[in-house]
PDB file of C-alpha atoms in Angstrom:
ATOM      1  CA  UNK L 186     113.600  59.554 184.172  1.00  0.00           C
ATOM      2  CA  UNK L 187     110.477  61.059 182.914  1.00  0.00           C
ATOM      3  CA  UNK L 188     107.831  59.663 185.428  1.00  0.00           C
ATOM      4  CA  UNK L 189     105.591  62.076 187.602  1.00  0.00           C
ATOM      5  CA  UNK L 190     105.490  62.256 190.767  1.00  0.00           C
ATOM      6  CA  UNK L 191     102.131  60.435 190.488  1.00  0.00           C
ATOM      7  CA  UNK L 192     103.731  57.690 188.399  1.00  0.00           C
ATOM      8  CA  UNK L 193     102.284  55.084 190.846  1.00  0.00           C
ATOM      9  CA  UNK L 194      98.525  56.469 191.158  1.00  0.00           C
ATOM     10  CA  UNK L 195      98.083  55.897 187.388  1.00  0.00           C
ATOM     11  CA  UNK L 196      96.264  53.374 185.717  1.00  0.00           C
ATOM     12  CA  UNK L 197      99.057  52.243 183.430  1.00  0.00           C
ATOM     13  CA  UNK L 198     102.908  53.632 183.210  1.00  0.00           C
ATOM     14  CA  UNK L 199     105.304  53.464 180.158  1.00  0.00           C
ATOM     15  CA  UNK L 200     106.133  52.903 177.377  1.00  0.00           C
ATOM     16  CA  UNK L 201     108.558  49.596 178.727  1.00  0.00           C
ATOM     17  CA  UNK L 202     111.301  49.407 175.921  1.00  0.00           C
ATOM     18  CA  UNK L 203     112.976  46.443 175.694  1.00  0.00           C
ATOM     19  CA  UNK L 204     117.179  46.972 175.527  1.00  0.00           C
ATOM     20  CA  UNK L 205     118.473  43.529 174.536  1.00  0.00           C
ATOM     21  CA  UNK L 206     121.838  42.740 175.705  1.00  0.00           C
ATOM     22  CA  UNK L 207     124.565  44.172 173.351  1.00  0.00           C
ATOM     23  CA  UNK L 208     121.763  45.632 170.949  1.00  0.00           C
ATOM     24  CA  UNK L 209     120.046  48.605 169.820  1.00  0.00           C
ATOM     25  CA  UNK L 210     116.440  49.004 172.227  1.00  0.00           C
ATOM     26  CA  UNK L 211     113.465  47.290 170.723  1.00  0.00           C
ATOM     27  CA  UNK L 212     111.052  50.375 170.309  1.00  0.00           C
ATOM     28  CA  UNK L 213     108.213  47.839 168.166  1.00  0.00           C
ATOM     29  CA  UNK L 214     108.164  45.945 171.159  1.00  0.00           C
ATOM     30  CA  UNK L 215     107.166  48.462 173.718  1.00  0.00           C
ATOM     31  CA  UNK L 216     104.345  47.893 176.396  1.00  0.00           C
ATOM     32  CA  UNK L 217     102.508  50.010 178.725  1.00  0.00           C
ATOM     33  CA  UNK L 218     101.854  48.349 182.346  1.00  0.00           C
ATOM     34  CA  UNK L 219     100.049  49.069 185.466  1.00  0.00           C
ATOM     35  CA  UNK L 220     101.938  50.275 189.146  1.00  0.00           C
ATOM     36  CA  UNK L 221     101.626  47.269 191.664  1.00  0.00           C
ATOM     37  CA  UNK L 222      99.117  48.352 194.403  1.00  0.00           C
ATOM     38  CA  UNK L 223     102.109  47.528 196.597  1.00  0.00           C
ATOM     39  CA  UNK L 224     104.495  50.549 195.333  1.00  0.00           C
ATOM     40  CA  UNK L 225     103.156  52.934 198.114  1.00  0.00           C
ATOM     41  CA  UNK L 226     103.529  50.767 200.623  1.00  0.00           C
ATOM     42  CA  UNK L 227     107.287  50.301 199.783  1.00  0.00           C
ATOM     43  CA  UNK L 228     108.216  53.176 198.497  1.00  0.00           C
ATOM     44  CA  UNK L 229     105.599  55.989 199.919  1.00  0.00           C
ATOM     45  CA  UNK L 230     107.306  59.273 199.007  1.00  0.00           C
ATOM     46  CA  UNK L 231     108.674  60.489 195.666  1.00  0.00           C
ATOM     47  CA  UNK L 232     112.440  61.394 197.279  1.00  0.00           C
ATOM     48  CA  UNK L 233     112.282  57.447 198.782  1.00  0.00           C
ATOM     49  CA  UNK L 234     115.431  55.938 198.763  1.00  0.00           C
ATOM     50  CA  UNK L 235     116.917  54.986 195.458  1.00  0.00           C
ATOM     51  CA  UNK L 236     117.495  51.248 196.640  1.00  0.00           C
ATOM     52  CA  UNK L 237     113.030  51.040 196.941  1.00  0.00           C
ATOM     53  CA  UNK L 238     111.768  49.056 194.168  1.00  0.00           C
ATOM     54  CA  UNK L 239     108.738  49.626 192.630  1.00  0.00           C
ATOM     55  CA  UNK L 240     106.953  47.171 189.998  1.00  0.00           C
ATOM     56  CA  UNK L 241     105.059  47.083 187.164  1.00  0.00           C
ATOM     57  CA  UNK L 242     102.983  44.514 185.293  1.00  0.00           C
ATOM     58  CA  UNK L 243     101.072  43.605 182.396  1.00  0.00           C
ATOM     59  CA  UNK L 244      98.191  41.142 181.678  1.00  0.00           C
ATOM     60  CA  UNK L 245     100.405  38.377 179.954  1.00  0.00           C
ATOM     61  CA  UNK L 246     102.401  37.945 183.607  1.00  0.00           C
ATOM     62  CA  UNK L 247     105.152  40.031 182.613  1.00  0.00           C
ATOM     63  CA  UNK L 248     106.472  42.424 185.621  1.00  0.00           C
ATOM     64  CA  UNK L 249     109.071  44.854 185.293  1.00  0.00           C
ATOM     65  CA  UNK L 250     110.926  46.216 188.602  1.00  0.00           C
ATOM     66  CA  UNK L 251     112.149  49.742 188.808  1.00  0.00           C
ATOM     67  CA  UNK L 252     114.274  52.528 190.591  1.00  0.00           C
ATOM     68  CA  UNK L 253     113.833  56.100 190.816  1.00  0.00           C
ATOM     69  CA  UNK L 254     117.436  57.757 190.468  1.00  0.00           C
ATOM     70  CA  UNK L 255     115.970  61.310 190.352  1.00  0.00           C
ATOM     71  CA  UNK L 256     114.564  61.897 194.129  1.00  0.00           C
ATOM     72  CA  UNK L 257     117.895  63.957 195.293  1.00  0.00           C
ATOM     73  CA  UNK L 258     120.695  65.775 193.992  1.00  0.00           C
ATOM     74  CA  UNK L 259     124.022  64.262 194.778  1.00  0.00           C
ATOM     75  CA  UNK L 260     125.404  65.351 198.314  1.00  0.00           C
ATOM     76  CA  UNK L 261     129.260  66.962 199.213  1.00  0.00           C
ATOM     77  CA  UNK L 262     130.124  63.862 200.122  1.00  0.00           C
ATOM     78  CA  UNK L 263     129.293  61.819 196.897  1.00  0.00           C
ATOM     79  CA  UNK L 264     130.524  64.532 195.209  1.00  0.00           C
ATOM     80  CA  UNK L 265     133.855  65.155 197.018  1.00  0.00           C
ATOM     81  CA  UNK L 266     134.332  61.146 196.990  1.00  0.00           C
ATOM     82  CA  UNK L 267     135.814  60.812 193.824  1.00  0.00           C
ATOM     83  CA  UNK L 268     138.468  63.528 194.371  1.00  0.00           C
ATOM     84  CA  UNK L 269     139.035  62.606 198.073  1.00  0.00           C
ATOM     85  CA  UNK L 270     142.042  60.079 196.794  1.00  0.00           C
ATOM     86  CA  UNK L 271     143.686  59.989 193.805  1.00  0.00           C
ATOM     87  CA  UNK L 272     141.878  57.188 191.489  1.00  0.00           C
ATOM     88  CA  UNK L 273     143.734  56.796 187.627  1.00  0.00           C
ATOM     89  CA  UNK L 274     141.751  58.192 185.426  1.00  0.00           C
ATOM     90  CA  UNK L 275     140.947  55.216 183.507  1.00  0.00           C
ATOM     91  CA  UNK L 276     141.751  51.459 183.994  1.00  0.00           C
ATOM     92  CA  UNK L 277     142.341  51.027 179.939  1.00  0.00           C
ATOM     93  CA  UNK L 278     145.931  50.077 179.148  1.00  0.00           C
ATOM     94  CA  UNK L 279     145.742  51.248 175.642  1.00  0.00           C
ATOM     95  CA  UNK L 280     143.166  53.730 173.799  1.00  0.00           C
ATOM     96  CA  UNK L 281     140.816  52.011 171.331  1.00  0.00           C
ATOM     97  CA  UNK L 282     139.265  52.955 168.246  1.00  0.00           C
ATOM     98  CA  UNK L 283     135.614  53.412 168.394  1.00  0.00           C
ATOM     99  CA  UNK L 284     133.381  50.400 167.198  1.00  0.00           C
ATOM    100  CA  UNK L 285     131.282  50.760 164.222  1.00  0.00           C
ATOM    101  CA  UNK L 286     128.338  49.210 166.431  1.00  0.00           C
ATOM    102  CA  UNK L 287     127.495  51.861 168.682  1.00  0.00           C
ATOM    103  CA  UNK L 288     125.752  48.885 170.862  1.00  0.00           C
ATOM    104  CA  UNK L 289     128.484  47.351 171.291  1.00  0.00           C
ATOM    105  CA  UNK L 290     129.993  47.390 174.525  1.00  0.00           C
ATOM    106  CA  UNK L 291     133.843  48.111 174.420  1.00  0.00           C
ATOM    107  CA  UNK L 292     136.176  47.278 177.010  1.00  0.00           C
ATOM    108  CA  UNK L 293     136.492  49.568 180.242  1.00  0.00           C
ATOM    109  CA  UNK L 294     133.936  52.128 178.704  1.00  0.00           C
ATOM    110  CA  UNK L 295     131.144  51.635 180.460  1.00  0.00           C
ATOM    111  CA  UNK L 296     132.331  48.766 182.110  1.00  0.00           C
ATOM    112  CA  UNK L 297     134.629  50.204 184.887  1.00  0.00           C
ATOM    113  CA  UNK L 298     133.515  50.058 188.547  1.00  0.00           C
ATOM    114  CA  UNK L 299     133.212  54.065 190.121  1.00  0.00           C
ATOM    115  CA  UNK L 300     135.090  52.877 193.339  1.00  0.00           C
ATOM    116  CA  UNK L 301     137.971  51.935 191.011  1.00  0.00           C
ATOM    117  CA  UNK L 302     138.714  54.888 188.266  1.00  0.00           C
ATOM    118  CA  UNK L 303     138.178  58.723 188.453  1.00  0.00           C
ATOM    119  CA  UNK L 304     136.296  58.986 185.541  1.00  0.00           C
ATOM    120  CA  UNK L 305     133.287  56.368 186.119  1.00  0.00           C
ATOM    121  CA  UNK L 306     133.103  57.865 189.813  1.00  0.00           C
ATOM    122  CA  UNK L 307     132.323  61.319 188.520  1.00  0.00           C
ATOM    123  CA  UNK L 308     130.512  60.437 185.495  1.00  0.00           C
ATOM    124  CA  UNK L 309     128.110  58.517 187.056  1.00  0.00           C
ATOM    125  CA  UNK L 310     128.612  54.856 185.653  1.00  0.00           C
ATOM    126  CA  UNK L 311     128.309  51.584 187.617  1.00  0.00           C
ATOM    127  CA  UNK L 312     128.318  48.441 185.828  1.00  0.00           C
ATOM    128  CA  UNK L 313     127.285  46.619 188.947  1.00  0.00           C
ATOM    129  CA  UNK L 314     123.878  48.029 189.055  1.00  0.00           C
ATOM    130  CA  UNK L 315     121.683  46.251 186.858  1.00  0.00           C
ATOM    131  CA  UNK L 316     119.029  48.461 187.169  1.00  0.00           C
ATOM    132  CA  UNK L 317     121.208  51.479 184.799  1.00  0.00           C
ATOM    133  CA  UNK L 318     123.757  49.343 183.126  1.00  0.00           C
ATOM    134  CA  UNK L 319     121.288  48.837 180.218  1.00  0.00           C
ATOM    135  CA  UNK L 320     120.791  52.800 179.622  1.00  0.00           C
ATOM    136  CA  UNK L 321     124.830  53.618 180.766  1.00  0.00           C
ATOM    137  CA  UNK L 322     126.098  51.088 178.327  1.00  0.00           C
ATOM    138  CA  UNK L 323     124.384  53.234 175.407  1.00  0.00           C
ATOM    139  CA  UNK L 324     125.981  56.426 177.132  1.00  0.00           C
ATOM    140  CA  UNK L 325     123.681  57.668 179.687  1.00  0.00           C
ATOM    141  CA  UNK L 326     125.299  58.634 183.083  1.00  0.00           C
ATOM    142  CA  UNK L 327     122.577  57.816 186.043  1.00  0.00           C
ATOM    143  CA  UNK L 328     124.382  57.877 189.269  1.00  0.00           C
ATOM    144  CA  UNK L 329     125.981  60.388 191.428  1.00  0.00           C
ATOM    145  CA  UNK L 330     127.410  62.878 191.384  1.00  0.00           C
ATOM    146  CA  UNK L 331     127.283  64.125 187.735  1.00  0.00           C
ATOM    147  CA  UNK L 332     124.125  61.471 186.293  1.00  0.00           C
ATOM    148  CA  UNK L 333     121.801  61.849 189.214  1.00  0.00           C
ATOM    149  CA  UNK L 334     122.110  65.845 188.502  1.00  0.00           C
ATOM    150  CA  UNK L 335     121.103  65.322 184.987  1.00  0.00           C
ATOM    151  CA  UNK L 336     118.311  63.252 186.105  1.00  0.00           C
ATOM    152  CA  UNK L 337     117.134  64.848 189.031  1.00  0.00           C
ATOM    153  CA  UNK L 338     116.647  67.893 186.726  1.00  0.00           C
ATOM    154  CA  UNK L 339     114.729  65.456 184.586  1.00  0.00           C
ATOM    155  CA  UNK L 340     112.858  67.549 181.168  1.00  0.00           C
ATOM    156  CA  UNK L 341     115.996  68.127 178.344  1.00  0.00           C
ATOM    157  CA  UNK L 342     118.539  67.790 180.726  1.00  0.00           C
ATOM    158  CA  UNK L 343     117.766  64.013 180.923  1.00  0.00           C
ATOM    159  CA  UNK L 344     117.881  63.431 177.571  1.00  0.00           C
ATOM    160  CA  UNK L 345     120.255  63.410 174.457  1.00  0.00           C
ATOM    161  CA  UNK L 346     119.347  66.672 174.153  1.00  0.00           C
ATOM    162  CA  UNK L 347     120.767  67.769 177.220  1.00  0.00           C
ATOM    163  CA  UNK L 348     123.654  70.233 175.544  1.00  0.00           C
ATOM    164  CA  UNK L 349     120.644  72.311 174.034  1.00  0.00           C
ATOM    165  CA  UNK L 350     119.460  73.367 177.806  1.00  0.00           C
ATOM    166  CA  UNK L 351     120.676  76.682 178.872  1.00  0.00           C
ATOM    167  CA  UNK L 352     120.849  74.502 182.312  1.00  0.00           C
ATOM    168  CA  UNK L 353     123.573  72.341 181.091  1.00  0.00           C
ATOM    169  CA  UNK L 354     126.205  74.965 181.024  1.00  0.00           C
ATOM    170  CA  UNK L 355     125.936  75.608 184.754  1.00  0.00           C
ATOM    171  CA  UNK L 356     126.332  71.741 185.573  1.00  0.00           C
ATOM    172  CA  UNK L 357     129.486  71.309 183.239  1.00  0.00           C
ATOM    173  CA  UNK L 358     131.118  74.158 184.574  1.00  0.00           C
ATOM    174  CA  UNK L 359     131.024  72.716 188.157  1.00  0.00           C
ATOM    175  CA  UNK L 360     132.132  69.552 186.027  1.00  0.00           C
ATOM    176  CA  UNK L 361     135.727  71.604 184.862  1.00  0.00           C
ATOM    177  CA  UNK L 362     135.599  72.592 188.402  1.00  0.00           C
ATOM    178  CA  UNK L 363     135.508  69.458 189.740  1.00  0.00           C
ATOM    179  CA  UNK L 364     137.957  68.047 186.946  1.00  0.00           C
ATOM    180  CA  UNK L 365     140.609  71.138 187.621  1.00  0.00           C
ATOM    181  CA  UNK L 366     140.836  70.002 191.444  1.00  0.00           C
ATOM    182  CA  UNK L 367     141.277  65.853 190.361  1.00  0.00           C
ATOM    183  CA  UNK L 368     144.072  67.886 187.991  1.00  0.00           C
ATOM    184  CA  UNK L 369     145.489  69.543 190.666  1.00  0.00           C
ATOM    185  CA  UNK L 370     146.309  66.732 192.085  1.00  0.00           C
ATOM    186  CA  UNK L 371     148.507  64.889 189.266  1.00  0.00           C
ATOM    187  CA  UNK L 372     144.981  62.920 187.763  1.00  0.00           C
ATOM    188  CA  UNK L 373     145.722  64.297 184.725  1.00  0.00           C
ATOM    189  CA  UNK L 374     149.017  62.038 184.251  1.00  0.00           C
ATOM    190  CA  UNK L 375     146.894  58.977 182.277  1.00  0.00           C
ATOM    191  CA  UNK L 376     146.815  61.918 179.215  1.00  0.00           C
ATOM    192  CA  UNK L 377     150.526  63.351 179.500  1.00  0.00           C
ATOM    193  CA  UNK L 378     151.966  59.988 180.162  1.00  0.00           C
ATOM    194  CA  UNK L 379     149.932  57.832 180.309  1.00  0.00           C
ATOM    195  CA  UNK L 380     147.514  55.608 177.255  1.00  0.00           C
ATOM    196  CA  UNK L 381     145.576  59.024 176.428  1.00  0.00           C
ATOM    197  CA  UNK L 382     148.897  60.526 174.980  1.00  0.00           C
ATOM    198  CA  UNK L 383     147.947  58.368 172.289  1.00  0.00           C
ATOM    199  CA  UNK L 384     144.528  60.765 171.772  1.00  0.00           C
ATOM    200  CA  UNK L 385     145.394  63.942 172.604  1.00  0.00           C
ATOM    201  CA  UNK L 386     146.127  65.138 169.205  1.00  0.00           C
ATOM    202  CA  UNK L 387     142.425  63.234 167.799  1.00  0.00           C
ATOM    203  CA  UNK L 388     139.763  65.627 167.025  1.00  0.00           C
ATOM    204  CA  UNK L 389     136.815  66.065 168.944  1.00  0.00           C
ATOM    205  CA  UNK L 390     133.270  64.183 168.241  1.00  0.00           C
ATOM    206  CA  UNK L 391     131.266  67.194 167.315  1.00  0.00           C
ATOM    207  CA  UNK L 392     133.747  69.721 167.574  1.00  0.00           C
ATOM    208  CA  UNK L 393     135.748  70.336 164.370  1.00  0.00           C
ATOM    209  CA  UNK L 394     139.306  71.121 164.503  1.00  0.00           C
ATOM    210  CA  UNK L 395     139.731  71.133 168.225  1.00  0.00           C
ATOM    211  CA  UNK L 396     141.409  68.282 170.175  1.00  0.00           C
ATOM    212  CA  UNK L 397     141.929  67.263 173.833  1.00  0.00           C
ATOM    213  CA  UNK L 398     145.398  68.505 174.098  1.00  0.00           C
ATOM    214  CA  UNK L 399     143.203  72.062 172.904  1.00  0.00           C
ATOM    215  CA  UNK L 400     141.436  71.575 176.170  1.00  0.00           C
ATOM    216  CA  UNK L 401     142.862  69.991 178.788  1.00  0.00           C
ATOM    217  CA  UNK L 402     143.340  72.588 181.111  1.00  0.00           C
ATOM    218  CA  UNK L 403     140.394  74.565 182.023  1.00  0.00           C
ATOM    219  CA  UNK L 404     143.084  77.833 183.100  1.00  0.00           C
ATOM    220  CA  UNK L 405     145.255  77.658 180.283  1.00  0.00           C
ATOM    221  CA  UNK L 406     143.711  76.778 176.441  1.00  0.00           C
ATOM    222  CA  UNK L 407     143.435  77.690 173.364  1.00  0.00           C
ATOM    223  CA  UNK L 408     139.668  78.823 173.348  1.00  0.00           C
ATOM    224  CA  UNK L 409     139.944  80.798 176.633  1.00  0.00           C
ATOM    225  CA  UNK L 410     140.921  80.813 180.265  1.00  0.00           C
ATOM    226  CA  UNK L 411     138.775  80.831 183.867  1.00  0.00           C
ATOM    227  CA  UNK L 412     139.578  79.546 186.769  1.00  0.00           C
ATOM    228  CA  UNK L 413     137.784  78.584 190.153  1.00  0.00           C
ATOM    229  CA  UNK L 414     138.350  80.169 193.692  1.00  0.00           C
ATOM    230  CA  UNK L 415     138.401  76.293 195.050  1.00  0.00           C
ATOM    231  CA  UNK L 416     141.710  75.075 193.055  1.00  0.00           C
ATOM    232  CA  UNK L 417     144.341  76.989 195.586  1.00  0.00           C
ATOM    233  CA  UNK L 418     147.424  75.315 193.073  1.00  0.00           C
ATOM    234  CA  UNK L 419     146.959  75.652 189.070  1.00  0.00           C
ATOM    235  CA  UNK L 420     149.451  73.036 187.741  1.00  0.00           C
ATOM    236  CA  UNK L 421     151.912  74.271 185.596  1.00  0.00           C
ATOM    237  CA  UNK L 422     150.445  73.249 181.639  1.00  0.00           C
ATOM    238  CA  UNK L 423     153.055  71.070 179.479  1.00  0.00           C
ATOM    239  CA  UNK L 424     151.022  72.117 176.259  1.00  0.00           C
ATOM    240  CA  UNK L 425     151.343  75.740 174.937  1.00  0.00           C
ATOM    241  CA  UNK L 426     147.859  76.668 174.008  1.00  0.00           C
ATOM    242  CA  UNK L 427     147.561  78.089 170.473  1.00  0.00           C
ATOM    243  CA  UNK L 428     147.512  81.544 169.192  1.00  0.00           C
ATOM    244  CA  UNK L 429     144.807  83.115 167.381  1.00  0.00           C
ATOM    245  CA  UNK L 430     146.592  82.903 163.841  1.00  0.00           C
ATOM    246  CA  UNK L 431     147.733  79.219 164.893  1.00  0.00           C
ATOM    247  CA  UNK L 432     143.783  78.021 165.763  1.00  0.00           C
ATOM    248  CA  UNK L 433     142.804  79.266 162.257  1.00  0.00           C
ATOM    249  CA  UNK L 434     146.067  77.789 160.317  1.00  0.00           C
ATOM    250  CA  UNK L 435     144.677  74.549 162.296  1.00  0.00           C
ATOM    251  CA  UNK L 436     141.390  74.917 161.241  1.00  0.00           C
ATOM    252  CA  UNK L 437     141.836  75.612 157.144  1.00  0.00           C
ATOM    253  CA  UNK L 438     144.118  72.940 157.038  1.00  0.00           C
TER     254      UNK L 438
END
């Protein structure tokens, strides 16, 4: 994610962090290797193919293969694809409760395939690549269409930090846009009748006093309305947004 351009005519690359499987990434064992004289050949342009490997290697033997997931920006079709049929939302069955280990891998989180739910199509997740499953399982999004925009970006935006770039509010609002068409077309069932009934009422991580059922719909909320000239059909809302004096009864209680 934060490699140069001239990642490959350097004399060493990293740092190399170590992500064991199911735990936290092994920063103290870090190493900085050297680009194969063979990268060029393979992959000889910066926007190459995201499928060309590229390898790295250190004195002691070890080698350490690569992908670049930031040459392009996702195209209409990629990012059409996921809206193009209606895919559930979510595979889950039933809504968990969050894991004290924030390694740990929970069922269908980061484990669903994008060709078979709505939401790991869009995010950006695939479990079968085992080139991002490492960085995905501790909540990155890397793929197309919504990760490889983050990446491609690269600086803040490709980083934890990514809500603090001015940037990032342009992306997530083609995000609602995006989400308001899957709406449109009933994908928003798995939270009215579906397992994420079960959440709607749960407050937001980060966002005190608000819930999903606060934000669902992008046209109708409590905290404001827009729409987008793309959504022809606004389905109707089943949750009456709150009122001023309701949102701060909510909020001292």
């Amino acid at each position: 994610v934060f490699n140069p351009p001239d990642v490959d005519s350097r004399s060493t690359v990293g740092p190399f962090i170590p992500l064991p499987e199911g735990g936290p990434p092994d920063v103290a064992a870090a190493v900085f290797l050297s680009p194969d004289l063979k990268n060029k050949v393979r992959c000889p342009s910066w926007t190459s193919d995201k499928d060309c490997v590229r390898r790295y290697s250190g004195e002691d033997g070890l080698t350490v293969k690569c992908k670049h997931y930031a040459a392009n920006l996702p195209t209409k079709k990629q990012t059409e694809g996921c809206t193009s049929k209606l895919l559930p939302y979510a595979s889950r069955r039933k809504v968990q409760e969050p894991t004290k280990d924030m390694f740990e891998v929970q069922e269908d989180e980061f484990t669903q395939r994008p060709e078979d739910v709505f939401r790991a199509c869009f995010e950006g997740i695939d479990p079968n690549d085992v080139f991002t499953r490492g960085l995905e399982r501790l909540g990155a999004s890397i793929h197309p269409p919504h990760g490889t925009v983050h990446q491609w970006i690269g600086g803040s935006l490709a980083s934890l930090a990514s809500p603090n770039d001015p940037i990032n509010v342009f992306l997530h609002y083609n995000v609602d846009r995006i989400w308001s068409e899957y709406q449109s077309k009933g994908g928003d069932a798995w939270f009215i009748h579906g397992p994420g009934k079960a959440v709607l009422d749960d407050e937001l991580v980060y966002f005190s006093g608000s819930t999903a059922r606060d934000v669902l719909f992008t046209w109708e909320n409590t905290y404001g309305t827009y729409t987008f000239d793309t959504l022809p059909n606004k389905p109707k809302n089943p949750f009456k947004p709150l009122s001023d004096s309701e949102l701060l009864r909510k909020r001292k209680q």
